[in-house]
Short mmCIF file of C-alpha atoms (C1' of nucleotides) in Angstrom, two decimals:
data_model
loop_
_atom_site.label_atom_id
_atom_site.label_comp_id
_atom_site.label_asym_id
_atom_site.label_seq_id
_atom_site.Cartn_x
_atom_site.Cartn_y
_atom_site.Cartn_z
CA MET A 1 7.31 -16.65 -5.21
CA SER A 2 10.33 -17.94 -6.35
CA GLY A 3 11.31 -19.92 -3.42
CA MET A 4 7.65 -20.67 -1.80
CA THR A 5 7.24 -22.77 -5.12
CA SER A 6 10.58 -23.98 -5.44
CA GLY A 7 9.85 -25.39 -1.39
CA VAL A 8 5.97 -27.17 -2.03
CA CYS A 9 7.81 -28.21 -4.69
CA VAL A 10 10.73 -29.93 -2.79
CA GLU A 11 7.81 -30.45 -0.16
CA SER A 12 6.30 -33.06 -2.55
CA ASP A 13 9.65 -34.71 -3.31
CA LEU A 14 9.94 -34.97 -0.06
CA SER A 15 6.35 -36.49 0.73
CA SER A 16 6.71 -39.09 -2.18
CA MET A 17 10.34 -39.87 -1.63
CA LEU A 18 9.46 -40.91 2.17
CA GLN A 19 6.71 -42.64 0.66
CA ARG A 20 8.81 -44.31 -0.67
CA SER A 21 11.46 -44.08 0.88
CA SER A 22 13.47 -47.51 -1.04
CA ALA A 23 12.07 -46.25 -4.89
CA PRO A 24 15.17 -46.72 -6.41
CA SER A 25 14.04 -44.14 -8.85
CA HIS A 26 12.74 -39.92 -8.62
CA HIS A 27 11.49 -38.29 -10.96
CA HIS A 28 13.31 -35.41 -10.05
CA PRO A 29 16.37 -35.98 -12.58
CA ASN A 30 16.81 -31.97 -12.69
CA HIS A 31 18.41 -32.44 -9.47
CA HIS A 32 20.54 -35.98 -8.75
CA GLY A 33 22.23 -36.57 -11.68
CA TYR A 34 22.98 -39.96 -11.25
CA SER A 35 19.62 -40.61 -9.15
CA GLY A 36 18.24 -41.62 -11.53
CA GLN A 37 21.27 -43.57 -13.47
CA GLY A 38 20.70 -45.93 -10.52
CA GLN A 39 23.77 -45.79 -9.99
CA VAL A 40 23.97 -46.07 -6.88
CA SER A 41 21.27 -47.43 -6.11
CA GLY A 42 22.40 -49.23 -2.15
CA LEU A 43 22.93 -45.20 -1.96
CA ALA A 44 21.09 -42.98 -3.63
CA PRO A 45 18.19 -42.69 -1.51
CA MET A 46 19.73 -41.76 1.55
CA LEU A 47 22.02 -39.08 0.13
CA ASP A 48 19.47 -37.94 -1.59
CA TYR A 49 16.87 -38.09 1.55
CA THR A 50 19.34 -36.09 3.26
CA THR A 51 20.16 -33.15 0.24
CA GLU A 52 16.68 -33.82 -0.11
CA MET A 53 15.91 -32.33 3.61
CA ASP A 54 18.60 -29.78 3.54
CA ARG A 55 16.79 -28.02 -0.24
CA TYR A 56 13.16 -28.23 2.19
CA ARG A 57 14.29 -26.76 4.94
CA SER A 58 16.33 -24.13 3.50
CA SER A 59 12.69 -23.89 1.47
CA ILE A 60 11.24 -23.64 4.05
CA ALA A 61 13.19 -20.83 5.34
CA SER A 62 12.95 -18.84 2.45
CA PHE A 63 9.84 -19.55 2.18
CA TYR A 64 9.58 -17.99 6.06
CA LYS A 65 11.28 -15.01 4.68
CA THR A 66 9.05 -14.68 1.94
CA ASN A 67 6.22 -15.12 2.78
CA VAL A 68 6.84 -12.13 6.48
CA ASN A 69 8.53 -10.22 3.35
CA MET A 70 6.03 -9.42 1.24
CA ASN A 71 3.22 -8.00 4.27
CA MET A 72 1.89 -10.74 5.87
CA ASN A 73 2.53 -12.65 2.86
CA VAL A 74 -1.54 -11.12 1.39
CA THR A 75 -0.25 -11.52 -1.77
CA ASN A 76 -0.69 -15.21 -1.63
CA PHE A 77 -4.03 -15.24 -0.57
CA PRO A 78 -5.17 -11.92 -2.75
CA GLN A 79 -8.53 -13.22 -2.89
CA SER A 80 -9.54 -13.83 0.37
CA ALA A 81 -7.01 -10.87 1.45
CA LYS A 82 -9.63 -8.45 -1.03
CA LEU A 83 -13.15 -10.45 0.75
CA ALA A 84 -12.41 -10.02 3.99
CA ALA A 85 -10.76 -6.47 3.61
CA ARG A 86 -14.51 -5.95 1.37
CA LEU A 87 -15.94 -7.45 4.76
CA ALA A 88 -14.71 -5.82 7.38
CA ALA A 89 -15.17 -2.76 4.99
CA ALA A 90 -19.12 -3.06 4.28
CA ALA A 91 -20.00 -4.10 7.93
CA PRO A 92 -17.20 -2.48 9.95
CA ILE A 93 -19.42 -2.60 12.87
CA PHE A 94 -19.20 -6.27 13.00
CA PRO A 95 -15.80 -7.16 12.15
CA PRO A 96 -15.21 -10.64 13.71
CA THR A 97 -18.11 -11.70 11.05
CA ALA A 98 -16.12 -10.37 8.53
CA ALA A 99 -13.03 -11.59 9.89
CA ARG A 100 -14.42 -15.00 10.25
CA LEU A 101 -15.35 -14.82 6.75
CA GLY A 102 -11.87 -13.83 5.54
CA ALA A 103 -10.30 -17.08 6.57
CA MET A 104 -13.48 -18.80 5.85
CA ALA A 105 -12.80 -17.32 2.26
CA THR A 106 -9.14 -18.53 2.88
CA THR A 107 -9.65 -21.87 3.54
CA PRO A 108 -11.90 -23.80 0.04
CA TRP A 109 -9.40 -21.81 -1.86
CA GLY A 110 -6.77 -23.03 -0.42
CA CYS A 111 -8.12 -26.96 -1.08
CA HIS A 112 -9.45 -26.30 -4.34
CA ASP A 113 -5.17 -25.45 -5.64
CA ASN A 114 -4.52 -27.64 -8.60
CA MET A 115 -2.77 -30.37 -9.09
CA ASN A 116 0.29 -27.78 -9.94
CA MET A 117 0.35 -26.34 -6.97
CA ASN A 118 0.47 -22.50 -9.05
CA MET A 119 -0.34 -21.16 -5.72
CA ASN A 120 1.14 -22.81 -3.06
CA HIS A 121 -2.33 -23.02 -1.22
CA PRO A 122 -1.09 -26.14 0.22
CA ALA A 123 2.63 -24.60 1.05
CA ALA A 124 0.97 -21.19 2.36
CA MET A 125 -1.92 -23.32 4.62
CA PHE A 126 0.43 -25.29 6.38
CA TRP A 127 3.88 -23.42 6.36
CA GLY A 128 1.74 -19.82 6.14
CA ARG A 129 -0.41 -20.01 8.96
CA PRO A 130 1.09 -17.98 11.33
CA LYS A 131 0.97 -15.23 9.11
CA PRO A 132 -1.56 -14.49 5.87
CA VAL A 133 -4.53 -14.12 6.16
CA ALA A 134 -5.51 -15.57 9.01
CA ALA A 135 -3.93 -12.54 9.40
CA THR A 136 -6.74 -10.15 7.70
CA PRO A 137 -8.40 -11.69 10.56
CA THR A 138 -6.22 -12.56 13.75
CA HIS A 139 -3.70 -10.35 14.40
CA HIS A 140 -5.76 -7.72 14.52
CA PRO A 141 -5.71 -6.56 17.83
CA HIS A 142 -3.24 -4.01 17.45
CA HIS A 143 -2.45 -3.34 14.34
CA HIS A 144 -5.21 -1.42 11.95
CA HIS A 145 -5.71 -2.92 8.09
CA HIS A 146 -6.02 -0.84 5.89
CA PRO A 147 -9.27 -2.79 3.57
CA SER A 148 -7.75 -1.28 0.25
CA ALA A 149 -3.88 -1.70 1.74
CA THR A 150 -3.71 -4.61 2.37
CA PRO A 151 -3.95 -6.24 -1.27
CA GLY A 152 -1.20 -5.89 -2.99
CA HIS A 153 0.17 -3.79 -1.13
CA MET A 154 3.80 -3.64 -1.55
CA THR A 155 3.14 -3.97 -5.06
CA SER A 156 0.70 -0.80 -5.39
CA SER A 157 2.88 1.00 -2.90
CA HIS A 158 6.29 0.38 -4.41
CA PRO A 159 6.79 3.87 -6.89
CA HIS A 160 6.85 4.76 -2.84
CA SER A 161 10.21 2.69 -3.46
CA THR A 162 10.95 6.31 -5.09
CA SER A 163 10.55 8.73 -2.53
CA MET A 164 11.35 6.03 0.25
CA HIS A 165 14.79 6.23 -2.14
CA GLN A 166 14.11 10.16 -1.60
CA SER A 167 14.24 10.26 1.83
CA SER A 168 17.35 7.79 2.21
CA SER A 169 19.31 9.41 -0.10
CA SER A 170 18.30 12.92 0.77
CA GLY A 171 16.95 10.75 4.58
CA SER A 172 17.66 13.35 7.19
CA GLY A 173 16.55 15.85 4.52
CA GLY A 174 13.19 15.18 3.84
CA GLY A 175 12.82 14.73 7.23
CA GLY A 176 14.63 18.17 8.46
CA GLY A 177 12.46 20.16 6.86
CA GLY A 178 10.02 19.47 9.95
CA GLY A 179 12.10 17.62 12.09
CA SER A 180 10.32 14.85 11.03
CA SER A 181 12.79 13.11 10.07
CA ASP A 182 10.46 10.89 8.31
CA GLY A 183 11.62 7.17 9.40
CA GLY A 184 13.39 7.35 6.20
CA GLY A 185 16.07 5.12 7.83
CA ALA A 186 14.21 3.26 9.87
CA GLU A 187 13.00 2.33 6.53
CA LYS A 188 14.15 -0.94 6.29
CA HIS A 189 15.69 -1.49 9.48
CA GLY A 190 12.05 -2.68 10.54
CA HIS A 191 11.64 -5.04 7.39
CA THR A 192 14.07 -6.76 8.75
CA ALA A 193 13.73 -6.52 12.15
CA SER A 194 10.32 -8.04 12.14
CA LEU A 195 11.20 -11.25 10.40
CA PRO A 196 10.27 -13.90 12.23
CA VAL A 197 6.89 -15.51 12.48
CA SER A 198 8.04 -16.05 16.62
CA GLN A 199 6.22 -12.68 17.24
CA GLY A 200 2.86 -13.24 18.76
CA THR A 201 1.50 -10.67 16.79
CA ALA A 202 2.79 -10.20 13.34
CA HIS A 203 1.66 -6.40 14.48
CA HIS A 204 4.74 -4.78 12.97
CA HIS A 205 3.44 -5.85 9.53
CA ALA A 206 0.72 -5.78 9.55
CA MET A 207 0.91 -1.94 10.22
CA ALA A 208 3.31 -0.57 9.16
CA SER A 209 1.00 -1.76 5.75
CA SER A 210 -1.95 -0.55 6.50
CA ASN A 211 0.34 2.51 7.86
CA GLY A 212 1.98 4.31 5.93
CA ASN A 213 0.85 7.89 6.27
CA PHE A 214 2.90 8.91 8.91
CA LEU A 215 5.74 10.58 8.40
CA PRO A 216 7.17 10.47 11.88
CA GLY A 217 6.14 14.31 12.27
CA TYR A 218 2.54 13.87 12.77
CA SER A 219 3.00 9.47 14.48
CA GLY A 220 2.89 11.53 17.27
CA GLY A 221 -0.33 10.06 19.51
CA THR A 222 -1.92 8.96 17.29
CA ASP A 223 -2.94 5.78 17.14
CA CYS A 224 -0.36 4.12 14.79
CA GLY A 225 1.57 5.06 17.82
CA VAL A 226 1.06 1.29 18.67
CA MET A 227 4.28 0.11 16.78
CA ASN A 228 6.39 3.24 17.49
CA LYS A 229 5.99 1.82 20.95
CA GLN A 230 6.84 -1.13 19.46
CA GLY A 231 10.89 1.00 18.40
CA HIS A 232 10.07 0.43 15.28
CA THR A 233 9.96 1.55 12.41
CA HIS A 234 8.26 0.46 9.47
CA ALA A 235 9.35 0.47 5.78
CA ASP A 236 5.82 2.17 4.74
CA MET A 237 6.55 4.90 7.73
CA MET A 238 6.89 7.35 4.59
CA GLY A 239 3.29 7.27 3.34
CA LEU A 240 3.98 4.14 1.85
CA SER A 241 0.56 2.30 1.19
CA GLU A 242 -1.96 3.78 -0.55
CA GLY A 243 -3.93 5.56 1.33
CA GLY A 244 -2.87 3.69 3.85
CA SER A 245 -2.69 4.99 7.34
CA CYS A 246 -4.34 2.56 10.41
CA ASN A 247 -7.66 2.09 9.40
CA GLY A 248 -10.72 1.92 11.03
CA GLY A 249 -12.15 -1.28 9.10
CA GLY A 250 -8.31 -3.37 10.77
CA VAL A 251 -8.77 -1.32 14.37
CA MET A 252 -12.21 -3.40 14.98
CA GLY A 253 -11.33 -6.19 13.36
CA GLY A 254 -8.46 -5.72 15.84
CA SER A 255 -10.31 -4.54 18.98
CA PHE A 256 -13.66 -7.02 18.37
CA LEU A 257 -11.73 -9.55 18.13
CA GLY A 258 -9.05 -10.11 20.37
CA GLY A 259 -11.02 -7.84 22.92
CA LEU A 260 -8.15 -5.61 23.47
CA GLY A 261 -6.88 -2.84 22.14
CA LEU A 262 -9.48 0.23 21.77
CA PRO A 263 -12.85 0.37 23.78
CA PRO A 264 -15.56 -0.64 21.37
CA GLY A 265 -17.68 2.77 21.97
CA VAL A 266 -15.19 4.79 20.52
CA ILE A 267 -14.60 2.77 17.11
CA VAL A 268 -18.28 2.17 16.58
CA MET A 269 -18.20 6.69 16.77
CA ALA A 270 -15.39 6.71 14.79
CA MET A 271 -16.95 4.79 12.35
CA GLY A 272 -19.62 6.71 12.79
CA SER A 273 -18.43 9.51 11.16
CA ALA A 274 -16.80 8.43 8.95
CA GLY A 275 -20.86 8.34 7.70
CA GLY A 276 -22.75 10.55 9.89
CA GLY A 277 -19.96 12.24 12.11
CA ILE A 278 -18.96 14.08 9.29
CA SER A 279 -18.36 17.14 10.19
CA ASP A 280 -16.23 15.74 12.79
CA ALA A 281 -13.84 14.18 10.74
CA SER A 282 -13.53 17.14 7.94
CA SER A 283 -13.31 19.64 11.02
CA ALA A 284 -10.00 17.49 10.94
CA PHE A 285 -9.62 17.45 8.03
CA GLN A 286 -9.67 21.02 7.91
CA MET A 287 -7.24 21.04 10.43
CA THR A 288 -4.04 19.55 9.55
CA GLY A 289 -5.26 19.02 5.89
CA GLY A 290 -4.36 22.87 4.86
CA GLN A 291 -6.72 24.66 3.43
CA ARG A 292 -7.59 22.52 0.82
CA ALA A 293 -8.75 19.44 2.39
CA LEU A 294 -12.18 20.01 2.05
CA THR A 295 -11.96 20.69 -1.90
CA ASP A 296 -9.67 17.80 -2.00
CA CYS A 297 -12.82 16.07 -0.33
CA GLN A 298 -14.59 15.43 -4.39
CA GLN A 299 -11.86 12.75 -4.87
CA HIS A 300 -14.33 10.79 -1.93
CA ALA A 301 -17.84 11.55 -3.35
CA ASN A 302 -18.25 8.36 -4.64
CA SER A 303 -17.86 7.29 -0.10
CA SER A 304 -16.16 8.96 1.65
CA PRO A 305 -17.86 11.83 3.70
CA CYS A 306 -17.59 14.68 1.87
CA PRO A 307 -17.81 17.60 3.54
CA SER A 308 -19.55 19.83 0.08
CA SER A 309 -22.49 20.45 1.93
CA SER A 310 -21.15 22.48 4.09
CA SER A 311 -18.11 23.83 2.39
CA PRO A 312 -19.45 25.92 0.35
CA SER A 313 -15.26 26.36 -0.19
CA SER A 314 -15.30 23.20 -2.81
CA SER A 315 -16.66 26.00 -5.96
CA GLY A 316 -17.96 23.48 -8.66
CA VAL A 317 -17.20 19.97 -6.96
CA THR A 318 -20.42 18.45 -6.03
CA ALA A 319 -21.94 15.62 -3.72
CA ALA A 320 -21.66 13.39 -6.55
CA GLY A 321 -18.37 14.25 -7.14
CA VAL A 322 -19.03 15.34 -10.99
CA SER A 323 -17.56 18.88 -11.97
CA LEU A 324 -20.88 20.93 -12.77
CA SER A 325 -18.77 24.08 -12.46
CA SER A 326 -19.48 26.25 -14.54
CA SER A 327 -15.44 26.70 -15.82
CA SER A 328 -13.83 23.63 -17.35
CA SER A 329 -14.46 22.07 -20.44
CA SER A 330 -17.38 19.95 -20.19
CA SER A 331 -18.98 20.97 -23.45
CA SER A 332 -21.13 18.75 -24.17
CA GLY A 333 -22.50 15.50 -22.29
CA THR A 334 -18.72 14.45 -21.05
CA VAL A 335 -17.76 14.75 -17.78
CA ALA A 336 -15.73 16.97 -16.71
CA LYS A 337 -12.02 15.71 -16.33
CA ARG A 338 -11.13 17.93 -13.68
CA LYS A 339 -7.57 18.20 -11.66
CA ARG A 340 -7.80 15.67 -9.06
CA LYS A 341 -6.84 17.64 -5.90
CA ARG A 342 -5.08 16.50 -3.16
CA CYS A 343 -6.59 13.93 -0.84
CA GLY A 344 -5.40 16.76 2.13
CA VAL A 345 -5.98 13.80 4.70
CA CYS A 346 -2.62 10.48 3.30
CA GLY A 347 0.29 11.26 4.70
CA PRO A 348 2.55 13.21 1.81
CA CYS A 349 -0.81 15.43 1.79
CA ARG A 350 -0.57 16.03 5.39
CA ARG A 351 3.23 16.94 5.69
CA LEU A 352 3.45 21.43 6.02
CA ILE A 353 6.42 21.36 4.73
CA ASN A 354 9.28 20.70 1.75
CA CYS A 355 11.81 18.83 1.84
CA GLY A 356 13.57 21.94 -0.57
CA VAL A 357 16.28 18.94 -1.09
CA CYS A 358 13.60 16.29 -3.60
CA SER A 359 14.28 17.06 -7.42
CA SER A 360 10.58 18.51 -7.58
CA CYS A 361 11.94 21.18 -4.68
CA ARG A 362 14.74 22.48 -6.19
CA ASN A 363 13.44 23.01 -10.15
CA ARG A 364 10.52 23.91 -8.36
CA LYS A 365 10.41 26.73 -11.13
CA THR A 366 10.05 24.66 -14.05
CA GLY A 367 9.18 21.48 -12.55
CA HIS A 368 6.12 22.99 -11.42
CA GLN A 369 5.61 19.38 -8.92
CA ILE A 370 4.86 19.81 -5.67
CA CYS A 371 7.34 18.08 -3.04
CA LYS A 372 7.51 14.65 -3.65
CA PHE A 373 6.87 13.83 -0.10
CA ARG A 374 4.48 15.72 -0.30
CA LYS A 375 2.85 14.28 -3.21
CA CYS A 376 -0.42 13.01 -2.51
CA GLU A 377 -0.45 9.51 -1.87
CA GLU A 378 -4.19 9.44 -4.29
CA LEU A 379 -2.23 11.68 -6.50
CA LYS A 380 -0.03 9.06 -7.23
CA LYS A 381 -2.25 6.09 -8.39
CA LYS A 382 -3.60 6.29 -11.44
CA PRO A 383 -6.03 8.80 -12.07
CA GLY A 384 -8.85 5.98 -13.59
CA GLY A 385 -8.15 3.62 -10.74
CA GLY A 386 -11.04 1.71 -11.25
CA GLY A 387 -13.90 4.18 -10.05
CA GLY A 388 -12.40 1.86 -6.96
CA VAL A 389 -16.64 1.52 -5.86
CA LEU A 390 -15.68 -1.69 -4.06
CA GLU A 391 -11.93 -1.84 -4.60
CA ARG A 392 -10.91 0.08 -2.58
CA PRO A 393 -13.75 2.49 -0.57
CA PRO A 394 -12.80 5.29 1.98
CA SER A 395 -9.29 4.61 1.11
CA VAL A 396 -8.54 7.72 2.65
CA PRO A 397 -12.23 8.95 4.07
CA ALA A 398 -13.86 6.73 6.43
CA SER A 399 -9.79 5.08 7.59
CA GLU A 400 -8.42 8.20 7.78
CA ALA A 401 -11.17 9.67 9.59
CA PHE A 402 -10.47 7.63 11.45
CA ARG A 403 -7.67 7.86 12.93
CA TRP A 404 -8.12 11.31 14.23
CA PHE A 405 -10.08 9.58 16.79
CA PHE A 406 -7.02 8.24 18.54
"C1'" DG B 1 -1.43 38.24 -12.90
"C1'" DT B 2 1.27 35.96 -9.85
"C1'" DA B 3 1.87 30.85 -8.05
"C1'" DC B 4 0.81 26.12 -7.11
"C1'" DA B 5 0.38 22.49 -8.46
"C1'" DC B 6 -2.03 18.45 -11.26
"C1'" DG B 7 -1.68 16.05 -16.38
"C1'" DT B 8 0.88 14.47 -20.12
"C1'" DC B 9 4.55 13.32 -22.82
"C1'" DC B 10 9.10 12.36 -23.55
"C1'" DA B 11 14.04 10.68 -22.70
"C1'" DT B 12 16.52 7.63 -19.84
"C1'" DA C 1 8.90 1.92 -15.56
"C1'" DT C 2 10.32 6.01 -13.57
"C1'" DG C 3 11.93 10.55 -13.39
"C1'" DG C 4 12.11 14.88 -15.79
"C1'" DA C 5 9.91 18.70 -18.47
"C1'" DC C 6 5.90 21.64 -19.45
"C1'" DG C 7 1.13 23.02 -20.43
"C1'" DT C 8 -2.75 24.37 -17.86
"C1'" DG C 9 -6.02 24.50 -14.36
"C1'" DT C 10 -6.74 26.35 -10.38
"C1'" DA C 11 -6.79 28.85 -5.97
"C1'" DC C 12 -5.63 33.92 -4.29
#
DNA sequence: GTACACGTCCAT
DNA sequence: ATGGACGTGTAC
């Protein structure tokens, strides 16, 4: 951010300079100790110009760097990104609209920028054109953006740094277990590699950012494979993104917008599954999610295709997501605060074997914790999570279900 | 009863 | 803020 800020700042500086090129006085005494003193009134402008240009260039560079590293610079456009995401999620059938709206949302926002340029909007709008928000609607062609993953992905997913950490250290170890190798090592690699904006489609990032749930072991033949084809393994591959995964919304936007990608029919069908074809999705979950996949649905009761109705296994769980089980405390009217369960569909959940090297594995007896690499993404988040009714609608269900179709 | 794993507390 | 230890709920 600082880089961006400076970039903006410089830009204004430069523009102002250009406007009054001959003006000996500068309003940036900080940058040039002598400039403000008018000692070399004749050369000062020239020197300043040069230095300013240098700074200008470097700033631009840093700005780009920052943006790219920020995962499509979404963080710069949280509002629009969210909006777009929501729209996409809300009206998945018409992603173009959502996308467009998302883009629109961006525009005014940038224009609203205050004089302080806190948010660097001007700069973002100008320099960031190739990526950000536009990102939401534009480069969907290839990657699938997860509605929730988009905003704040980088930050929120950072908790992962932990696992990433481990993966790198234990690296092969983590994946070693199932030969899943977890791409721990490839992670960083992906980041640096995808820096250039020149890549027609910044799919690497988007992909990665949205993805996350994919452990190499599972990634085979899945939608996200697109990325693999690129030969890049993104940092988030370890299952970073919250509920990441190549989600439906993004995919749809992409396929519809770009006209490429998956057959519309398939997409529609997939989305339908999230709501109507629940059974399909759930079965998929069951297949790979493990025995608990079904019961886990209690977490997503709000928006997910919880197969509770069809799964007797989930004893005390109800469609409302509220525990009616006689067991737990719900002594009076207070909603029981049941233990959350694994979502069963995220990357970690789908992982079947323990790494055997993480602290949890090593201290299994005393730690009572599940392998770090198997720790459900959902459980890593705060329990409350703000209800997440709108914030991240179908983080797992819809998107995850979607995934199974590719 | 046992094993597993989530939630919480506490140390760093 | 992060990670470890422990209590305890849940499933078998």
